[in-house]
XYZ file of N, CA, C and O in Angstrom:
604
model
N 0.851 -1.172 0.000
C 0.000 0.000 0.000
C 0.897 1.235 0.000
O 1.810 1.343 0.821
N 0.649 2.152 -0.907
C 1.428 3.388 -0.974
C 1.059 4.277 0.207
O -0.112 4.518 0.484
N 2.061 4.724 0.930
C 1.873 5.566 2.116
C 2.307 7.008 1.886
O 1.799 7.916 2.523
N 3.314 7.220 1.015
C 3.864 8.556 0.792
C 4.289 8.666 -0.663
O 4.739 7.693 -1.267
N 4.145 9.874 -1.228
C 4.493 10.121 -2.626
C 5.170 11.476 -2.739
O 4.801 12.432 -2.038
N 6.158 11.564 -3.632
C 6.774 12.839 -3.976
C 7.124 12.801 -5.456
O 7.346 11.734 -6.025
N 7.157 13.974 -6.071
C 7.515 14.114 -7.480
C 8.902 14.735 -7.579
O 9.291 15.528 -6.723
N 9.619 14.393 -8.650
C 10.875 15.087 -8.928
C 10.543 16.530 -9.287
O 9.399 16.854 -9.626
N 11.533 17.403 -9.234
C 11.276 18.830 -9.482
C 10.777 19.091 -10.902
O 10.044 20.044 -11.136
N 11.136 18.238 -11.862
C 10.665 18.421 -13.239
C 9.433 17.563 -13.558
O 9.002 17.486 -14.703
N 8.877 16.911 -12.546
C 7.676 16.068 -12.658
C 7.845 14.860 -13.559
O 6.861 14.241 -13.966
N 9.081 14.463 -13.863
C 9.297 13.304 -14.720
C 9.381 11.996 -13.937
O 9.294 10.920 -14.523
N 9.546 12.103 -12.619
C 9.715 10.919 -11.782
C 8.773 11.006 -10.587
O 8.595 12.062 -9.996
N 8.187 9.862 -10.247
C 7.351 9.733 -9.054
C 8.102 8.816 -8.087
O 8.604 7.764 -8.471
N 8.168 9.228 -6.833
C 8.778 8.404 -5.792
C 7.659 8.018 -4.839
O 6.898 8.875 -4.383
N 7.548 6.719 -4.568
C 6.480 6.227 -3.697
C 7.081 5.358 -2.597
O 7.948 4.518 -2.859
N 6.612 5.574 -1.372
C 7.002 4.758 -0.228
C 5.806 3.944 0.215
O 4.672 4.430 0.208
N 6.051 2.700 0.620
C 4.950 1.795 0.932
C 4.827 1.497 2.419
O 5.712 1.813 3.212
N 3.739 0.837 2.761
C 3.499 0.421 4.138
C 4.427 -0.722 4.553
O 4.532 -1.032 5.727
N 5.124 -1.337 3.600
C 6.074 -2.405 3.896
C 7.518 -1.901 3.923
O 8.440 -2.697 4.025
N 7.717 -0.578 3.796
C 9.051 0.003 3.900
C 9.829 0.132 2.608
O 11.009 0.470 2.625
N 9.201 -0.106 1.474
C 9.887 -0.038 0.182
C 9.805 1.353 -0.421
O 8.778 2.036 -0.307
N 10.873 1.748 -1.108
C 10.919 2.989 -1.871
C 10.968 2.619 -3.347
O 11.842 1.862 -3.770
N 10.004 3.137 -4.114
C 9.935 2.891 -5.559
C 10.151 4.213 -6.276
O 9.525 5.222 -5.928
N 11.015 4.206 -7.299
C 11.288 5.393 -8.113
C 10.915 5.015 -9.534
O 11.556 4.149 -10.142
N 9.855 5.658 -10.065
C 9.324 5.270 -11.371
C 9.142 6.467 -12.285
O 8.991 7.604 -11.835
N 9.146 6.199 -13.570
C 8.885 7.221 -14.578
C 7.435 7.664 -14.466
O 6.527 6.834 -14.387
N 7.196 8.962 -14.483
C 5.821 9.478 -14.421
C 5.060 9.169 -15.702
O 3.837 9.047 -15.683
N 5.773 9.009 -16.791
C 5.124 8.749 -18.072
C 4.741 7.282 -18.242
O 3.628 6.971 -18.679
N 5.654 6.368 -17.865
C 5.428 4.946 -18.137
C 5.205 4.103 -16.881
O 4.797 2.944 -16.995
N 5.495 4.641 -15.719
C 5.473 3.931 -14.444
C 6.492 2.788 -14.380
O 6.427 1.932 -13.510
N 7.457 2.802 -15.300
C 8.555 1.833 -15.273
C 9.598 2.315 -14.270
O 9.829 3.523 -14.128
N 10.266 1.394 -13.566
C 11.301 1.796 -12.605
C 12.439 2.555 -13.280
O 12.876 2.172 -14.364
N 12.902 3.623 -12.632
C 14.090 4.342 -13.094
C 15.255 4.099 -12.138
O 16.370 4.533 -12.395
N 14.996 3.407 -11.055
C 16.015 2.987 -10.090
C 15.487 1.728 -9.414
O 14.272 1.518 -9.340
N 16.389 0.878 -8.923
C 15.919 -0.323 -8.230
C 15.125 0.043 -6.977
O 15.440 1.026 -6.303
N 14.093 -0.715 -6.679
C 13.358 -0.471 -5.442
C 14.283 -0.798 -4.272
O 15.177 -1.638 -4.388
N 14.066 -0.116 -3.155
C 14.917 -0.304 -1.971
C 14.058 -0.451 -0.730
O 13.091 0.284 -0.566
N 14.457 -1.372 0.132
C 13.836 -1.495 1.440
C 14.533 -0.478 2.334
O 15.720 -0.604 2.603
N 13.804 0.563 2.784
C 14.461 1.663 3.500
C 14.069 1.776 4.968
O 14.685 2.529 5.708
N 13.044 1.039 5.398
C 12.632 1.103 6.795
C 11.922 -0.194 7.165
O 11.458 -0.916 6.282
N 11.838 -0.454 8.449
C 11.218 -1.686 8.922
C 9.714 -1.636 9.006
O 9.085 -2.584 9.452
N 9.109 -0.556 8.590
C 7.655 -0.420 8.618
C 7.230 0.557 7.538
O 7.827 0.599 6.474
N 6.241 1.367 7.830
C 5.743 2.339 6.853
C 6.775 3.400 6.512
O 7.511 3.869 7.379
N 6.787 3.806 5.254
C 7.470 5.034 4.851
C 6.452 6.129 5.136
O 5.387 6.167 4.512
N 6.720 6.983 6.121
C 5.716 7.956 6.540
C 5.732 9.238 5.732
O 4.718 9.917 5.654
N 6.889 9.589 5.129
C 6.912 10.831 4.350
C 8.074 10.833 3.375
O 9.120 10.219 3.621
N 7.869 11.538 2.257
C 8.879 11.797 1.234
C 8.775 13.271 0.877
O 7.659 13.783 0.721
N 9.916 13.931 0.718
C 9.892 15.359 0.406
C 11.060 15.697 -0.511
O 12.211 15.391 -0.199
N 10.763 16.317 -1.653
C 11.795 16.762 -2.582
C 12.223 18.175 -2.215
O 11.378 19.018 -1.899
N 13.534 18.424 -2.254
C 14.056 19.747 -1.891
C 13.604 20.799 -2.902
O 13.288 20.475 -4.053
N 13.573 22.075 -2.488
C 13.133 23.136 -3.391
C 13.931 23.200 -4.697
O 13.377 23.510 -5.749
N 15.234 22.891 -4.640
C 16.047 22.936 -5.858
C 16.025 21.615 -6.626
O 16.631 21.499 -7.687
N 15.349 20.599 -6.093
C 15.213 19.321 -6.771
C 16.408 18.392 -6.657
O 16.384 17.293 -7.198
N 17.457 18.776 -5.945
C 18.680 17.965 -5.850
C 18.556 16.811 -4.866
O 19.290 15.830 -4.967
N 17.659 16.935 -3.884
C 17.569 15.937 -2.828
C 16.132 15.456 -2.645
O 15.190 16.192 -2.893
N 16.027 14.220 -2.182
C 14.768 13.689 -1.686
C 15.054 13.249 -0.260
O 16.082 12.619 -0.006
N 14.189 13.587 0.652
C 14.304 13.098 2.032
C 13.199 12.078 2.247
O 12.077 12.242 1.758
N 13.542 11.016 2.970
C 12.549 9.999 3.304
C 12.619 9.725 4.796
O 13.665 9.902 5.423
N 11.492 9.318 5.357
C 11.480 8.894 6.755
C 10.456 7.787 6.927
O 9.492 7.679 6.159
N 10.711 6.968 7.942
C 9.827 5.858 8.233
C 9.388 5.867 9.677
O 9.689 6.794 10.434
N 8.686 4.819 10.069
C 8.115 4.757 11.408
C 9.167 4.734 12.510
O 8.878 5.075 13.650
N 10.398 4.355 12.185
C 11.467 4.328 13.185
C 12.206 5.655 13.285
O 13.183 5.753 14.023
N 11.788 6.659 12.524
C 12.485 7.946 12.541
C 13.772 7.919 11.748
O 14.622 8.790 11.882
N 13.928 6.925 10.893
C 15.143 6.753 10.109
C 15.110 7.632 8.864
O 14.686 7.218 7.801
N 15.553 8.868 9.026
C 15.576 9.856 7.946
C 16.760 9.560 7.029
O 17.868 9.304 7.490
N 16.524 9.584 5.721
C 17.586 9.380 4.738
C 17.482 10.477 3.685
O 16.387 10.848 3.275
N 18.630 10.980 3.246
C 18.700 11.972 2.181
C 19.215 11.279 0.924
O 20.199 10.530 0.979
N 18.543 11.528 -0.210
C 18.843 10.859 -1.474
C 19.292 11.859 -2.517
O 18.780 12.977 -2.580
N 20.211 11.448 -3.394
C 20.633 12.223 -4.561
C 19.631 11.922 -5.669
O 19.490 10.770 -6.091
N 18.919 12.927 -6.167
C 17.873 12.694 -7.157
C 18.409 12.497 -8.580
O 17.643 12.138 -9.465
N 19.702 12.725 -8.791
C 20.267 12.418 -10.117
C 20.543 10.927 -10.245
O 20.348 10.351 -11.309
N 21.007 10.304 -9.165
C 21.383 8.888 -9.212
C 20.433 8.000 -8.414
O 20.532 6.786 -8.492
N 19.572 8.589 -7.611
C 18.652 7.897 -6.719
C 19.403 6.956 -5.768
O 18.966 5.850 -5.479
N 20.540 7.441 -5.299
C 21.304 6.721 -4.278
C 21.286 7.531 -2.988
O 21.217 8.764 -3.025
N 21.355 6.850 -1.851
C 21.312 7.582 -0.583
C 22.648 8.245 -0.262
O 23.708 7.687 -0.537
N 22.565 9.466 0.269
C 23.754 10.116 0.832
C 24.032 9.541 2.211
O 25.158 9.427 2.619
N 22.991 9.244 2.933
C 23.135 8.724 4.281
C 22.064 9.277 5.187
O 21.054 9.815 4.729
N 22.322 9.135 6.485
C 21.339 9.539 7.482
C 21.932 10.541 8.450
O 23.012 10.309 8.990
N 21.241 11.659 8.679
C 21.716 12.605 9.681
C 21.494 12.053 11.085
O 20.704 11.136 11.284
N 22.203 12.610 12.039
C 22.034 12.176 13.432
C 20.752 12.810 13.971
O 20.673 14.021 14.158
N 19.725 11.982 14.181
C 18.454 12.492 14.713
C 18.035 11.744 15.973
O 16.937 11.919 16.459
N 18.892 10.893 16.484
C 18.674 10.205 17.758
C 17.433 9.321 17.797
O 16.848 9.140 18.843
N 16.993 8.762 16.678
C 15.902 7.793 16.658
C 14.659 8.230 17.412
O 14.185 7.535 18.288
N 14.121 9.383 17.088
C 12.979 9.938 17.814
C 11.637 9.334 17.405
O 10.612 9.729 17.894
N 11.605 8.432 16.486
C 10.337 7.855 16.038
C 9.849 8.504 14.756
O 10.522 9.325 14.159
N 8.675 8.126 14.323
C 8.159 8.582 13.040
C 7.833 10.068 13.035
O 7.626 10.667 14.081
N 7.787 10.609 11.825
C 7.505 12.032 11.704
C 7.239 12.425 10.266
O 7.073 11.576 9.389
N 7.195 13.745 10.046
C 6.981 14.310 8.720
C 8.109 15.264 8.401
O 8.773 15.782 9.294
N 8.282 15.544 7.105
C 9.424 16.306 6.630
C 9.002 17.555 5.861
O 7.978 17.555 5.183
N 9.830 18.586 5.939
C 9.727 19.744 5.061
C 11.098 20.398 5.026
O 11.891 20.232 5.952
N 11.389 21.108 3.970
C 12.660 21.828 3.888
C 12.472 23.233 4.438
O 11.375 23.787 4.401
N 13.562 23.814 4.934
C 13.509 25.192 5.401
C 13.249 26.096 4.197
O 13.549 25.716 3.054
N 12.695 27.291 4.408
C 12.382 28.171 3.284
C 13.575 28.475 2.373
O 13.413 28.601 1.159
N 14.784 28.547 2.951
C 15.955 28.829 2.116
C 16.544 27.571 1.481
O 17.497 27.633 0.708
N 15.986 26.390 1.790
C 16.407 25.143 1.174
C 17.707 24.556 1.706
O 18.194 23.573 1.176
N 18.280 25.116 2.767
C 19.557 24.610 3.283
C 19.384 23.598 4.410
O 20.355 22.976 4.816
N 18.184 23.453 4.906
C 17.955 22.541 6.028
C 16.715 21.706 5.815
O 15.852 22.026 4.991
N 16.649 20.642 6.563
C 15.493 19.751 6.543
C 14.858 19.807 7.917
O 15.530 19.616 8.928
N 13.589 20.102 7.962
C 12.857 20.172 9.227
C 12.084 18.869 9.378
O 11.320 18.481 8.495
N 12.304 18.197 10.514
C 11.659 16.920 10.788
C 10.731 17.119 11.982
O 11.170 17.529 13.056
N 9.458 16.881 11.766
C 8.464 17.022 12.816
C 8.181 15.648 13.396
O 7.524 14.823 12.769
N 8.725 15.399 14.581
C 8.506 14.145 15.282
C 7.257 14.274 16.148
O 6.635 15.334 16.211
N 6.902 13.214 16.838
C 5.680 13.201 17.638
C 5.606 14.361 18.638
O 4.573 14.985 18.794
N 6.689 14.640 19.339
C 6.649 15.660 20.390
C 7.622 16.816 20.177
O 7.756 17.661 21.050
N 8.350 16.822 19.073
C 9.314 17.891 18.852
C 9.637 18.016 17.372
O 9.355 17.118 16.586
N 10.254 19.128 17.031
C 10.721 19.363 15.671
C 12.228 19.585 15.715
O 12.743 20.202 16.644
N 12.916 19.054 14.725
C 14.365 19.162 14.634
C 14.708 19.667 13.242
O 14.116 19.223 12.254
N 15.666 20.585 13.152
C 16.159 21.036 11.861
C 17.593 20.561 11.710
O 18.417 20.749 12.602
N 17.879 19.886 10.586
C 19.234 19.415 10.299
C 19.681 19.977 8.962
O 18.863 20.235 8.074
N 20.972 20.175 8.837
C 21.554 20.604 7.572
C 21.354 19.500 6.544
O 21.308 18.317 6.887
N 21.273 19.869 5.273
C 21.196 18.845 4.234
C 22.578 18.589 3.621
O 22.685 17.866 2.637
N 23.620 19.133 4.229
C 24.983 18.893 3.764
C 25.573 17.690 4.496
O 25.735 17.729 5.719
N 25.902 16.599 3.789
C 26.444 15.411 4.447
C 27.679 15.695 5.315
O 27.868 15.049 6.334
N 28.506 16.663 4.944
C 29.665 17.027 5.767
C 29.257 17.492 7.148
O 29.950 17.220 8.140
N 28.128 18.176 7.231
C 27.619 18.603 8.534
C 27.169 17.401 9.363
O 27.244 17.418 10.586
N 26.699 16.346 8.695
C 26.296 15.131 9.405
C 27.506 14.461 10.037
O 27.435 13.951 11.148
N 28.624 14.456 9.297
C 29.849 13.861 9.834
C 30.284 14.628 11.078
O 30.621 14.039 12.103
N 30.250 15.956 11.002
C 30.628 16.777 12.162
C 29.725 16.492 13.359
O 30.191 16.389 14.490
N 28.433 16.359 13.122
C 27.495 16.060 14.218
C 27.767 14.674 14.803
O 27.740 14.492 16.023
N 28.042 13.699 13.948
C 28.345 12.348 14.436
C 29.645 12.342 15.235
O 29.739 11.683 16.278
N 30.648 13.084 14.771
C 31.913 13.170 15.500
C 31.706 13.807 16.861
O 32.252 13.351 17.868
N 30.888 14.842 16.900
C 30.604 15.508 18.168
C 29.886 14.570 19.125
O 30.202 14.504 20.313
N 28.921 13.808 18.605
C 28.160 12.883 19.450
C 29.042 11.729 19.942
O 28.957 11.319 21.096
N 29.910 11.207 19.066
C 30.741 10.057 19.423
C 31.956 10.464 20.243
O 32.418 9.705 21.091
N 32.499 11.643 19.956
C 33.685 12.103 20.666
C 34.939 11.317 20.328
O 35.886 11.285 21.104
N 34.949 10.672 19.147
C 36.109 9.874 18.753
C 36.064 9.605 17.257
O 35.053 9.821 16.599
N 37.194 9.110 16.724
C 37.257 8.640 15.350
C 36.722 7.225 15.269
O 36.566 6.537 16.293
N 36.474 6.757 14.059
C 36.085 5.366 13.886
C 37.281 4.473 14.185
O 38.431 4.863 13.981
N 37.011 3.287 14.678
C 38.064 2.311 14.954
C 38.474 1.660 13.635
O 37.731 1.733 12.632
N 39.633 0.986 13.590
C 40.006 0.264 12.365
C 38.943 -0.758 11.945
O 38.690 -0.932 10.754
N 38.301 -1.399 12.917
C 37.256 -2.382 12.602
C 36.048 -1.701 11.966
O 35.464 -2.199 11.004
N 35.642 -0.550 12.525
C 34.510 0.198 11.960
C 34.854 0.703 10.564
O 34.023 0.652 9.656
N 36.070 1.182 10.376
C 36.505 1.666 9.072
C 36.445 0.562 8.028
O 36.052 0.790 6.888
N 36.828 -0.659 8.415
C 36.796 -1.794 7.478
C 35.376 -2.095 7.008
O 35.170 -2.499 5.865
N 34.390 -1.873 7.876
C 32.995 -2.092 7.497
C 32.462 -0.924 6.669
O 31.810 -1.115 5.644
N 32.744 0.309 7.117
C 32.215 1.495 6.445
C 32.900 1.796 5.123
O 32.264 2.242 4.164
N 34.215 1.601 5.080
C 35.005 1.925 3.891
C 35.885 0.732 3.515
O 37.115 0.796 3.623
N 35.275 -0.356 3.077
C 36.065 -1.554 2.778
C 37.112 -1.292 1.706
O 36.892 -0.491 0.796
N 38.245 -1.948 1.858
C 39.351 -1.854 0.893
C 39.941 -0.449 0.772
O 40.554 -0.117 -0.234
N 39.716 0.388 1.781
C 40.321 1.715 1.803
C 41.182 1.831 3.047
O 40.878 1.222 4.075
N 42.248 2.611 2.959
C 43.097 2.761 4.143
C 42.350 3.469 5.271
O 41.469 4.299 5.022
N 42.712 3.116 6.506
C 42.107 3.756 7.672
C 42.611 5.188 7.735
O 43.804 5.453 7.640
N 41.693 6.128 7.837
C 42.054 7.535 7.992
C 41.073 8.183 8.957
O 39.937 7.720 9.083
N 41.502 9.222 9.619
C 40.616 9.850 10.612
C 39.367 10.431 9.947
O 39.438 11.087 8.933
N 38.232 10.130 10.538
C 36.969 10.691 10.091
C 36.702 12.021 10.782
O 36.128 12.922 10.208
N 37.146 12.106 12.025
C 36.936 13.276 12.859
C 38.292 13.911 13.183
O 38.908 13.584 14.195
N 38.776 14.808 12.341
C 40.125 15.343 12.513
C 40.335 16.039 13.859
O 41.455 16.073 14.351
N 39.294 16.563 14.473
C 39.448 17.266 15.755
C 39.448 16.320 16.950
O 39.651 16.771 18.080
N 39.203 15.031 16.711
C 39.163 14.057 17.807
C 40.490 13.314 17.898
O 41.139 13.073 16.895
N 40.850 12.935 19.097
C 42.110 12.193 19.289
C 41.988 10.765 18.833
O 40.966 10.194 18.737
């Protein structure tokens, strides 16, 4: 069952999230997939929102798992640190530089720049990734500091 829908900025693509956690990206003209479907949450996709400039799509599900997507490639940039607050709804800030997430009891604004997400994660963790974590996150790449300001 489709739970959330968003259009690309040029209206050529429809993005639909389902009650089973799937994200479908299809041509508005033919309804044929333009990207592989992805399982993005363990329950309902509660909201999808395209950025004012059309470069990003934000998705969220019942677990509060917000993801930012590149609309040229339909691949995820990743997830900002939102502390798993549960399900909510999305909108972009009027200037298009932030994403506002309305959770059950609060609203949070996060930058849509992935570099800002790294800084927030470094601040929350207070450390760099371990060699073991680096091997999982960046396989076949040399270990390098993720958080240059952390010891």
